[in-house]
């Protein structure tokens, strides 16, 4: 190379090697765009101020200087101008909170959200009540000859024994509290329900008759899909047949009922799109470019779900900007709390998380797979056990499902003072049939069904993992190939309580936290996670024991082909259903959220906020408070169950928090714009999320 003019590149001096690549904010696109937006806004405000001064007359008073918000709402300049007037209060921001049963949607400027059932009806060969040879829900056992069995035997011996035990425990508890207990209460209920026939009411005499969804006489002209309330009001024997699909179940994708994930994603998009068009009256999709969207996601989310939703909102819906917020954080925004332990009891899942100073404590997140719908099913099973007069009830039928939810919300209670033999009635309205009025008696079923939150083994958990991971694969890290869905030490502790063999050589999985991440540092097992806080020990949760003074991570167990990672990789979550009593789960979350700090423990115990539709049972808050005091008698004076302030509906608190978040001046760092999404895609979430993505 000595005889050429080609430039020679010298070797790098390894001792003094240095680079500035991605070490300054102006080298990262999202941060650089924020700085440019602020600079442009300050320039525009300065020009407006100079123009106003130049146009002012000599004798006029000087114009008031406009306020300059360094953290004002940004991201709209490239899609039609800055927000002013009413727009600045959220009329250009759509807040979406999807759930397993209901979708809550509305503009951030609205006082209350619109509630739409998260369901879609598609043309199908047969309805959901006709599938599996018409097998009803809850499932009944039959004799060998195929005949129906006695009501006391139709749900199996295990349910019968547990229900009888719960009845005996409740009777003993009521006697200890000096409450009057009639010795033949059950016999009175069974005898009345067994011999009471329904009363038939002609449809023209029923003032509350239901308007069913009408279908054209020509089956070829019938729409392919219905969504929301229209879907629930399609007759089961309609022509053509329609089948209901619920795309989200127990906070996960409903992979059991779908054949491919394309149809699953499409149904979610159709339900949300029609809700925006019908409920918010935004029928021109090209106008959605002028709107931003705040989307509420679970605390323990799945990365595949978030990235898919982001692509849907940006590509299919064409929103101008999008941001995400976690459910528990949104709940504290809606209630106005700075720190709290949020317990959200939904239709099919219960999430618990400690929030402090506007941030979810990552290691306190717990997600349990039961909710209000499990209470409904268990209540119906208990009533059928006691000879419910409407013995043909089938929760797969649409009108029976709505009827069961109505009966549960009207009659269930957790006040022991209300437990006595009581007479109730309900009206059964089915398409093409006369209304039937049933009268029935209840005793302790109204309390024992919601008590399943504290004894979840009474729930039917046999099919909740069916189809899991059959369509949507787990998210994996691009570099090391390990699963990277978030997991908390509290959730791992819940799983270890259910199945200790999931984490060998450890009775409790608490994890060691460094900069918010769970590491594989050796930890000490906890015989009781509710009476003491975590301490280091020689026992590793993911491998063989290692010396305490050794910083080398424990070796990864390769017991099974699908989990060759530690528990932070969320391996066992797909095979073990996280279901424990709600009081134990709350204390587990607080123990892992407080992390040895007694002051924080007392703050969280005194700031437990219970929200969600599943908690709307009279006496539930007092019952939960008593249970917590029994588990933590040393903190009995500090434990307090709170409700959302200002008489807010507990079902809409999370959505309300999302609307508040969408109107805040300082949320601009979380907005994802179209230009930066086109360039970086889902990689933006690492810079835009308020938590560690």
XYZ file of C-alpha atoms in Angstrom:
693
model
C 0.000 0.000 0.000
C 3.031 2.310 0.124
C 2.863 2.969 -3.625
C -0.803 4.023 -3.745
C -2.701 7.179 -2.930
C -5.562 5.226 -1.300
C -6.026 6.555 2.251
C -4.815 4.238 4.955
C -6.949 3.620 8.071
C -4.873 3.284 11.202
C -5.639 0.723 13.863
C -7.919 1.811 16.729
C -6.123 2.612 19.940
C -7.949 0.264 22.299
C -6.779 2.119 25.398
C -8.348 5.450 24.385
C -11.317 4.185 22.398
C -14.435 6.408 22.746
C -17.603 7.115 20.806
C -20.576 9.435 21.191
C -22.989 7.217 19.285
C -26.484 7.321 20.913
C -25.112 9.112 23.963
C -26.838 12.449 23.363
C -30.554 13.183 23.199
C -30.268 14.805 19.778
C -29.087 11.457 18.355
C -32.335 9.703 19.321
C -35.227 10.494 16.989
C -38.116 10.621 19.521
C -36.181 12.911 21.866
C -34.949 15.089 19.019
C -38.504 15.559 17.712
C -39.642 16.672 21.179
C -36.895 19.269 21.324
C -37.775 20.535 17.846
C -41.462 20.802 18.748
C -40.683 22.854 21.840
C -38.313 25.090 19.906
C -40.883 25.662 17.141
C -43.597 26.425 19.674
C -41.414 28.941 21.500
C -40.571 30.598 18.168
C -44.242 30.820 17.183
C -45.186 32.302 20.560
C -42.414 34.888 20.274
C -43.573 35.894 16.773
C -47.180 36.240 17.973
C -46.056 38.416 20.864
C -43.964 40.665 18.590
C -46.837 40.954 16.104
C -49.244 41.975 18.869
C -46.813 44.623 20.112
C -46.272 46.003 16.598
C -50.026 46.300 15.959
C -50.773 47.959 19.284
C -51.587 51.685 19.247
C -49.407 54.102 21.230
C -52.080 54.809 23.883
C -53.212 51.209 24.281
C -52.260 49.115 27.255
C -49.604 46.529 26.479
C -51.045 43.147 25.596
C -50.784 40.428 28.192
C -48.011 38.029 27.439
C -49.325 34.557 26.610
C -48.270 31.745 28.859
C -45.596 29.506 27.429
C -45.980 25.886 28.432
C -42.721 24.092 28.000
C -44.592 20.777 28.292
C -47.708 21.740 26.367
C -49.518 19.192 24.233
C -47.442 18.455 21.158
C -47.614 16.233 18.160
C -50.622 17.896 16.524
C -48.728 20.557 14.569
C -48.044 18.163 11.722
C -51.682 17.075 11.498
C -53.664 20.272 11.456
C -52.439 22.800 13.988
C -52.035 23.240 17.723
C -54.806 22.571 20.201
C -56.789 25.581 21.376
C -59.978 26.274 23.335
C -62.209 23.266 23.874
C -59.806 21.042 21.927
C -57.226 21.528 24.665
C -59.639 19.922 27.148
C -59.559 16.587 25.380
C -62.208 16.763 22.663
C -59.573 15.553 20.186
C -58.431 12.620 22.330
C -60.183 9.223 22.303
C -59.757 7.038 25.400
C -60.154 3.259 24.907
C -60.264 0.718 27.747
C -61.000 -2.825 26.497
C -61.965 -5.636 28.852
C -62.909 -9.278 28.681
C -66.620 -8.461 28.769
C -67.029 -4.719 28.130
C -65.309 -2.015 26.109
C -65.333 1.486 27.573
C -64.724 4.261 25.093
C -65.225 7.997 24.902
C -63.600 11.352 24.324
C -61.320 12.650 27.041
C -63.647 15.639 27.409
C -66.622 13.384 28.262
C -67.683 12.998 31.877
C -68.482 9.281 31.542
C -67.523 6.598 29.006
C -69.776 4.705 26.650
C -69.945 0.994 27.551
C -70.155 -1.549 24.720
C -70.060 -5.356 25.092
C -66.698 -6.620 23.806
C -68.353 -9.189 21.539
C -68.920 -9.800 17.854
C -71.483 -12.101 16.187
C -70.507 -13.798 12.921
C -72.515 -15.947 10.541
C -71.827 -19.526 11.529
C -73.071 -23.052 11.060
C -74.612 -23.124 14.525
C -74.876 -20.883 17.552
C -72.659 -21.299 20.602
C -75.506 -22.944 22.558
C -75.826 -25.656 19.872
C -72.146 -26.586 19.790
C -70.803 -29.691 21.533
C -74.171 -31.400 21.039
C -75.913 -28.698 23.033
C -73.818 -29.221 26.183
C -75.129 -26.623 28.680
C -73.094 -24.327 30.898
C -72.559 -24.949 33.749
C -71.909 -28.537 32.686
C -74.203 -31.189 34.221
C -73.370 -34.824 34.767
C -75.642 -37.547 33.453
C -76.277 -41.085 34.572
C -75.046 -44.094 32.641
C -78.427 -44.417 30.999
C -78.240 -40.816 29.746
C -80.972 -39.536 32.052
C -80.682 -36.419 34.159
C -79.394 -36.904 37.686
C -80.619 -35.432 40.945
C -79.748 -31.733 41.395
C -77.475 -32.631 44.331
C -75.346 -34.837 42.046
C -75.277 -33.051 38.694
C -72.029 -31.147 39.414
C -70.009 -33.999 40.831
C -68.991 -35.135 44.265
C -66.149 -32.620 44.641
C -68.398 -29.581 44.194
C -71.058 -31.123 46.418
C -68.610 -31.755 49.263
C -67.053 -28.292 49.051
C -70.420 -26.538 48.888
C -71.710 -28.519 51.878
C -68.549 -27.682 53.840
C -68.910 -23.971 53.056
C -72.545 -24.061 54.220
C -71.545 -25.683 57.516
C -68.711 -23.186 58.089
C -71.029 -20.251 57.436
C -73.628 -21.619 59.847
C -71.003 -22.049 62.571
C -69.643 -18.548 61.947
C -73.094 -17.004 62.175
C -73.773 -18.798 65.461
C -70.465 -17.563 66.868
C -71.544 -14.031 65.984
C -74.860 -14.556 67.845
C -76.930 -14.502 64.666
C -80.140 -16.449 64.475
C -79.907 -19.590 62.330
C -82.996 -21.625 61.527
C -82.225 -25.350 61.588
C -84.396 -26.207 58.559
C -83.557 -23.254 56.299
C -82.238 -25.416 53.471
C -85.276 -27.661 53.525
C -87.569 -24.653 53.246
C -85.686 -23.397 50.187
C -85.519 -26.788 48.447
C -89.162 -27.639 49.055
C -90.408 -24.269 47.799
C -88.221 -24.236 44.676
C -89.121 -27.819 43.821
C -92.887 -27.302 43.733
C -93.279 -23.751 42.369
C -94.213 -23.590 38.662
C -93.614 -20.423 36.590
C -96.348 -17.950 35.715
C -96.827 -17.196 32.011
C -97.287 -13.566 30.953
C -98.380 -12.811 27.356
C -95.924 -10.627 25.489
C -98.412 -7.786 24.991
C -98.860 -7.578 28.777
C -95.126 -7.313 29.460
C -94.120 -3.626 29.640
C -90.386 -4.496 29.798
C -90.269 -6.796 26.787
C -86.980 -6.908 24.905
C -86.442 -5.563 21.399
C -84.525 -8.358 19.693
C -82.187 -7.687 16.782
C -84.261 -7.985 13.626
C -82.924 -9.902 10.633
C -84.157 -9.703 7.011
C -86.339 -12.533 5.780
C -83.866 -13.217 2.969
C -80.892 -14.908 4.613
C -78.571 -13.737 1.811
C -79.195 -10.119 2.791
C -78.383 -10.650 6.468
C -75.250 -8.791 7.639
C -72.141 -10.886 8.138
C -71.403 -9.414 11.554
C -73.034 -7.650 14.491
C -71.199 -6.062 17.406
C -72.023 -4.857 20.904
C -75.543 -5.011 22.279
C -77.007 -5.920 18.896
C -74.946 -9.115 18.909
C -76.244 -10.121 22.359
C -79.844 -9.564 21.240
C -79.738 -11.900 18.232
C -82.105 -14.851 18.879
C -80.281 -18.158 19.373
C -82.490 -19.851 16.769
C -82.090 -17.082 14.193
C -81.911 -17.744 10.467
C -79.108 -17.600 9.479
C -77.298 -18.733 12.602
C -74.831 -16.444 14.347
C -72.101 -17.342 16.801
C -70.738 -14.965 19.439
C -66.981 -14.445 19.696
C -65.278 -12.717 22.633
C -61.773 -11.783 21.361
C -60.382 -11.120 24.856
C -60.826 -13.632 27.663
C -59.296 -13.414 31.165
C -57.096 -10.539 29.999
C -55.542 -12.687 27.258
C -56.276 -13.303 23.622
C -59.125 -15.804 23.279
C -57.134 -18.370 21.331
C -59.456 -21.271 22.139
C -62.405 -20.195 19.956
C -60.459 -18.875 16.964
C -58.887 -20.840 14.142
C -56.268 -18.239 13.168
C -54.874 -15.093 14.707
C -55.717 -12.945 11.664
C -59.426 -13.330 12.389
C -58.769 -12.695 16.086
C -56.993 -9.389 15.412
C -59.633 -8.440 12.850
C -62.473 -8.916 15.341
C -60.785 -6.663 17.915
C -60.349 -3.977 15.255
C -63.965 -4.268 14.048
C -65.429 -3.978 17.564
C -63.370 -0.873 18.392
C -63.933 0.691 14.964
C -67.714 0.310 15.118
C -67.743 1.649 18.680
C -65.901 4.786 17.523
C -68.267 5.251 14.602
C -71.531 4.572 16.444
C -70.863 5.736 19.998
C -68.651 8.751 19.246
C -70.326 9.604 15.920
C -66.999 9.731 14.068
C -68.083 8.053 10.847
C -65.478 9.513 8.480
C -62.286 7.580 8.966
C -60.158 10.237 7.295
C -61.050 12.607 10.154
C -59.424 10.274 12.692
C -56.060 11.692 11.678
C -56.932 14.759 13.747
C -57.459 12.681 16.901
C -55.105 11.215 19.462
C -55.771 7.964 21.292
C -55.048 6.932 24.890
C -55.153 3.126 25.140
C -55.332 1.403 28.545
C -53.367 -1.848 28.849
C -53.040 -4.379 31.726
C -50.348 -3.968 34.373
C -48.864 -7.354 33.482
C -49.247 -6.946 29.738
C -47.958 -9.089 26.911
C -45.607 -7.345 24.504
C -47.196 -9.008 21.472
C -50.564 -7.546 22.505
C -49.223 -3.998 22.913
C -47.298 -3.979 19.626
C -50.287 -5.400 17.755
C -52.611 -2.763 19.242
C -50.136 -0.015 18.355
C -50.002 -1.211 14.747
C -53.810 -1.364 14.597
C -54.233 2.179 15.955
C -51.609 3.633 13.639
C -52.069 1.653 10.436
C -55.743 0.646 10.333
C -57.334 3.511 12.256
C -54.883 6.221 11.222
C -54.800 8.160 14.491
C -52.503 11.172 14.604
C -50.838 10.077 17.833
C -51.148 7.275 20.380
C -50.031 6.693 23.959
C -50.420 3.827 26.451
C -51.150 3.806 30.173
C -51.381 0.901 32.627
C -54.672 0.106 34.351
C -53.597 0.626 37.965
C -51.859 3.901 37.184
C -54.951 5.085 35.318
C -57.086 4.150 38.344
C -55.022 6.397 40.638
C -55.268 9.210 38.081
C -59.043 8.820 37.973
C -59.423 8.706 41.768
C -56.870 11.419 42.443
C -54.591 9.290 44.637
C -50.810 9.649 44.689
C -50.184 6.202 46.164
C -52.486 3.240 46.642
C -52.797 -0.511 46.335
C -55.233 -0.867 43.437
C -57.415 -4.003 43.344
C -59.321 -4.189 40.058
C -61.903 -6.995 39.988
C -63.139 -7.363 36.445
C -65.424 -9.837 34.751
C -62.808 -12.555 34.244
C -59.576 -11.341 35.829
C -58.435 -9.563 38.967
C -55.341 -7.375 38.886
C -53.518 -6.000 41.930
C -50.728 -3.435 41.851
C -49.157 -0.926 44.233
C -48.792 2.577 42.796
C -46.466 5.140 44.329
C -45.881 8.706 43.153
C -47.376 8.126 39.715
C -45.522 4.894 38.953
C -46.578 1.262 39.152
C -44.202 -0.722 41.363
C -43.200 -3.440 38.929
C -42.591 -6.212 41.455
C -46.002 -5.753 43.105
C -48.068 -6.627 40.025
C -50.376 -9.639 40.422
C -52.850 -10.966 37.868
C -55.436 -13.578 38.928
C -57.688 -15.364 36.469
C -61.106 -15.051 38.093
C -63.708 -12.329 38.364
C -67.378 -11.483 38.469
C -68.330 -13.961 35.752
C -67.010 -16.835 37.894
C -69.262 -15.634 40.720
C -72.214 -15.663 38.317
C -71.536 -19.229 37.194
C -70.975 -20.450 40.756
C -74.166 -18.746 41.957
C -76.177 -20.503 39.251
C -74.592 -23.853 40.180
C -75.478 -23.363 43.850
C -79.043 -22.401 42.973
C -79.416 -25.456 40.725
C -78.030 -27.574 43.547
C -80.916 -26.286 45.680
C -83.564 -27.124 43.032
C -83.694 -23.789 41.187
C -87.106 -23.687 39.446
C -85.584 -22.700 36.084
C -83.576 -25.931 35.861
C -82.944 -25.573 32.119
C -80.803 -22.449 32.447
C -77.824 -22.478 30.068
C -75.246 -19.694 30.225
C -74.302 -20.372 26.606
C -77.701 -19.019 25.575
C -77.630 -15.254 25.208
C -80.791 -14.442 27.125
C -79.841 -16.839 29.934
C -76.402 -15.241 30.203
C -77.920 -11.773 30.565
C -80.498 -13.124 33.021
C -77.820 -14.743 35.199
C -75.825 -11.503 35.351
C -78.973 -9.624 36.359
C -79.863 -12.136 39.094
C -76.319 -12.047 40.493
C -76.176 -8.253 40.630
C -79.607 -8.012 42.299
C -79.477 -10.737 44.927
C -75.853 -11.499 45.885
C -74.548 -9.958 49.092
C -71.753 -10.431 51.613
C -73.607 -9.043 54.634
C -74.253 -11.861 57.090
C -77.152 -9.884 58.557
C -79.035 -10.321 55.263
C -78.730 -14.121 55.267
C -82.158 -15.624 55.804
C -84.775 -17.467 53.789
C -85.947 -14.847 51.283
C -88.391 -14.886 48.396
C -87.349 -13.394 45.043
C -88.660 -13.425 41.499
C -87.363 -12.819 37.996
C -88.787 -12.664 34.482
C -87.474 -14.901 31.712
C -87.774 -13.248 28.301
C -86.825 -15.355 25.280
C -87.335 -14.581 21.605
C -90.563 -16.017 20.207
C -91.815 -17.143 23.643
C -94.147 -15.682 26.226
C -92.547 -14.114 29.280
C -92.322 -16.453 32.261
C -92.247 -15.192 35.826
C -90.378 -17.436 38.265
C -90.466 -17.123 42.042
C -87.772 -18.800 44.120
C -86.286 -18.779 47.592
C -82.656 -18.384 48.572
C -80.723 -18.810 51.777
C -76.911 -18.779 51.942
C -76.221 -19.120 48.192
C -76.247 -15.331 47.816
C -73.220 -15.076 50.156
C -71.335 -18.281 49.389
C -71.033 -17.542 45.653
C -69.089 -14.252 46.044
C -67.136 -15.887 48.870
C -65.423 -17.777 46.060
C -63.042 -14.805 45.831
C -61.616 -16.092 49.123
C -62.013 -19.805 48.285
C -61.406 -19.863 44.515
C -61.349 -23.666 44.345
C -65.173 -23.494 44.243
C -64.874 -21.875 40.796
C -64.732 -23.964 37.635
C -61.130 -23.492 36.493
C -60.887 -26.546 34.241
C -61.033 -24.781 30.847
C -59.289 -21.481 31.543
C -55.962 -22.555 30.029
C -57.509 -24.334 27.048
C -55.990 -23.137 23.776
C -53.381 -20.968 25.486
C -50.473 -20.105 23.130
C -52.047 -22.016 20.264
C -52.182 -18.947 17.970
C -50.098 -16.087 19.379
C -46.586 -17.037 20.414
C -44.740 -15.588 23.369
C -42.516 -12.576 22.763
C -38.773 -13.309 22.733
C -35.779 -11.056 23.099
C -34.048 -10.365 19.813
C -30.524 -10.852 21.174
C -30.531 -13.680 23.708
C -33.727 -15.463 22.613
C -35.245 -15.436 26.122
C -38.926 -14.595 26.712
C -39.227 -10.902 27.549
C -42.838 -10.491 28.674
C -42.923 -8.638 32.001
C -43.112 -10.669 35.196
C -43.102 -9.493 38.793
C -41.706 -11.174 41.865
C -45.185 -10.990 43.436
C -46.706 -12.917 40.524
C -43.905 -15.480 40.742
C -44.591 -15.838 44.471
C -48.267 -16.468 43.712
C -47.337 -19.193 41.231
C -44.940 -20.787 43.725
C -47.693 -20.844 46.364
C -49.931 -22.708 43.911
C -47.275 -25.117 42.664
C -44.009 -25.116 44.652
C -42.456 -27.577 42.194
C -42.544 -24.843 39.537
C -39.485 -23.342 41.234
C -37.253 -26.123 42.584
C -35.502 -25.738 45.934
C -37.603 -22.728 46.874
C -40.855 -22.324 48.758
C -41.214 -18.668 47.785
C -40.001 -16.760 44.795
C -39.270 -13.209 45.821
C -36.442 -12.238 43.538
C -33.714 -9.709 44.053
C -34.392 -6.330 42.510
C -31.687 -4.252 40.919
C -32.740 -1.089 39.066
C -36.266 -2.474 38.789
C -35.225 -5.776 37.184
C -35.426 -9.242 38.683
C -32.004 -10.829 38.803
C -30.886 -14.360 39.460
C -29.132 -13.479 42.702
C -29.554 -16.172 45.394
C -32.546 -15.556 47.686
C -33.865 -16.991 50.913
C -37.111 -18.927 51.000
C -40.068 -17.489 52.879
C -42.257 -19.930 54.818
C -44.945 -17.258 55.167
C -44.765 -14.223 52.857
C -47.352 -12.303 54.878
C -45.729 -12.245 58.316
C -42.202 -11.158 57.413
C -40.409 -9.498 54.545
C -37.882 -10.994 52.195
C -34.347 -11.746 53.284
C -31.375 -13.050 51.269
C -30.558 -16.717 51.594
C -28.532 -19.490 50.046
C -31.454 -20.918 48.064
C -31.700 -20.087 44.395
C -35.118 -19.988 42.804
C -33.987 -21.199 39.428
C -31.167 -23.658 39.907
C -28.905 -25.434 42.323
C -27.736 -23.553 45.440
C -24.746 -21.264 44.990
C -22.527 -19.478 47.500
C -23.964 -16.225 48.804
C -20.798 -14.243 48.127
C -20.603 -15.420 44.535
C -21.927 -13.002 41.902
C -22.205 -15.680 39.238
C -25.858 -16.306 38.265
C -27.237 -19.734 39.053
C -27.323 -22.145 36.115
C -30.517 -22.281 34.100
C -32.627 -25.356 34.596
C -33.432 -27.323 31.453
C -36.102 -29.540 32.958
C -38.475 -29.033 30.095
C -37.991 -28.102 26.482
C -40.218 -25.037 26.707
C -38.774 -23.472 29.845
C -35.067 -23.364 29.617
C -35.108 -19.936 31.284
C -35.485 -18.636 34.815
C -38.809 -17.546 36.281
C -38.275 -13.959 35.132
C -38.767 -15.316 31.613
C -42.385 -16.122 32.494
C -42.017 -19.767 31.508
C -44.392 -21.419 33.988
C -47.115 -18.812 33.519
C -48.609 -20.679 30.572
C -49.037 -23.999 32.384
C -49.989 -22.838 35.884
C -53.209 -20.887 36.356
C -52.618 -18.027 38.841
C -55.561 -18.449 41.208
C -55.338 -17.877 44.972
C -57.600 -16.126 47.463
C -57.801 -12.394 46.888
C -56.775 -11.434 50.448
C -53.588 -13.514 50.154
C -52.829 -11.969 46.775
C -53.259 -8.413 48.119
C -50.833 -9.021 50.982
C -48.359 -10.694 48.613
C -48.461 -7.633 46.358
C -47.928 -5.251 49.276
C -45.030 -7.301 50.688
C -43.219 -7.183 47.353
C -44.161 -3.553 46.721
C -43.019 -2.207 50.091
C -39.725 -4.154 50.122
C -39.003 -4.111 53.877
C -40.152 -0.512 54.359
C -42.665 -0.500 57.231
C -43.876 2.991 56.402
C -44.711 1.968 52.837
C -46.390 -1.184 54.099
C -48.673 0.868 56.352
C -49.383 3.345 53.550
C -50.391 0.599 51.118
C -52.476 -1.255 53.712
C -54.274 1.993 54.517
C -54.792 2.877 50.868
C -56.316 -0.253 49.319
C -58.687 0.907 46.575
C -61.084 -1.734 45.227
C -62.568 -0.988 41.805
C -64.163 -2.903 38.947
C -67.610 -4.328 38.332
C -66.829 -7.566 40.165
C -66.557 -5.686 43.467
C -70.083 -4.249 43.265
C -71.452 -6.686 45.832
C -72.985 -5.228 49.014
C -70.723 -5.817 52.006
C -67.703 -6.881 49.948
C -65.425 -4.115 51.209
C -66.140 -4.851 54.875
C -65.725 -8.605 54.341
C -62.364 -8.102 52.622
C -61.192 -5.748 55.362
C -61.995 -8.315 58.052
C -60.140 -11.036 56.149
C -57.041 -8.852 55.807
C -57.099 -7.998 59.511
C -57.214 -11.693 60.349
C -54.114 -12.322 58.226
C -52.239 -9.260 59.504
C -53.425 -8.625 63.091
C -50.363 -6.462 63.776
C -51.526 -3.946 61.155
C -55.234 -4.128 62.006
C -55.406 -0.413 62.840
C -53.824 0.557 59.510
C -55.834 -1.649 57.140
C -58.548 0.293 55.347
C -60.477 -0.527 52.175
C -61.326 2.604 50.230
C -63.694 3.339 47.391
C -63.172 5.826 44.564
C -63.902 9.372 45.800
C -66.463 11.838 44.487
C -69.000 9.015 44.054
C -67.262 7.780 40.906
C -68.531 4.560 39.372
C -65.909 1.903 40.268
C -66.329 0.414 36.805
C -65.314 3.635 35.064
C -62.450 4.806 37.279
C -59.756 3.360 34.999
C -61.273 4.994 31.915
C -61.615 8.282 33.806
C -57.918 8.118 34.675
C -57.092 7.597 31.014
C -59.098 10.699 30.110
C -57.260 12.722 32.776
C -53.952 11.422 31.453
C -54.905 12.433 27.920
C -55.544 16.027 29.008
C -52.443 16.533 31.155
C -49.897 19.081 29.951
C -46.941 16.853 30.745
C -47.958 13.725 28.864
C -46.327 14.780 25.616
C -43.330 12.530 26.272
C -45.647 9.505 25.982
C -47.284 10.388 22.667
C -46.208 8.367 19.639
C -46.504 10.356 16.408
C -47.053 9.006 12.926
C -43.739 10.100 11.451
C -41.617 8.543 14.162
C -43.719 5.356 14.112
C -43.213 5.066 10.349
C -39.458 5.254 10.900
C -38.931 3.226 14.076
C -42.085 1.136 14.539
C -42.613 -0.616 17.875
C -39.036 0.198 18.931
C -40.431 3.579 19.987
C -42.066 1.986 23.010
C -38.686 1.783 24.748
C -38.548 5.601 24.740
C -42.244 6.472 25.021
C -43.598 4.241 27.807
C -43.710 5.608 31.356
C -42.418 2.258 32.631
C -39.496 0.014 31.718
C -40.559 -1.542 28.412
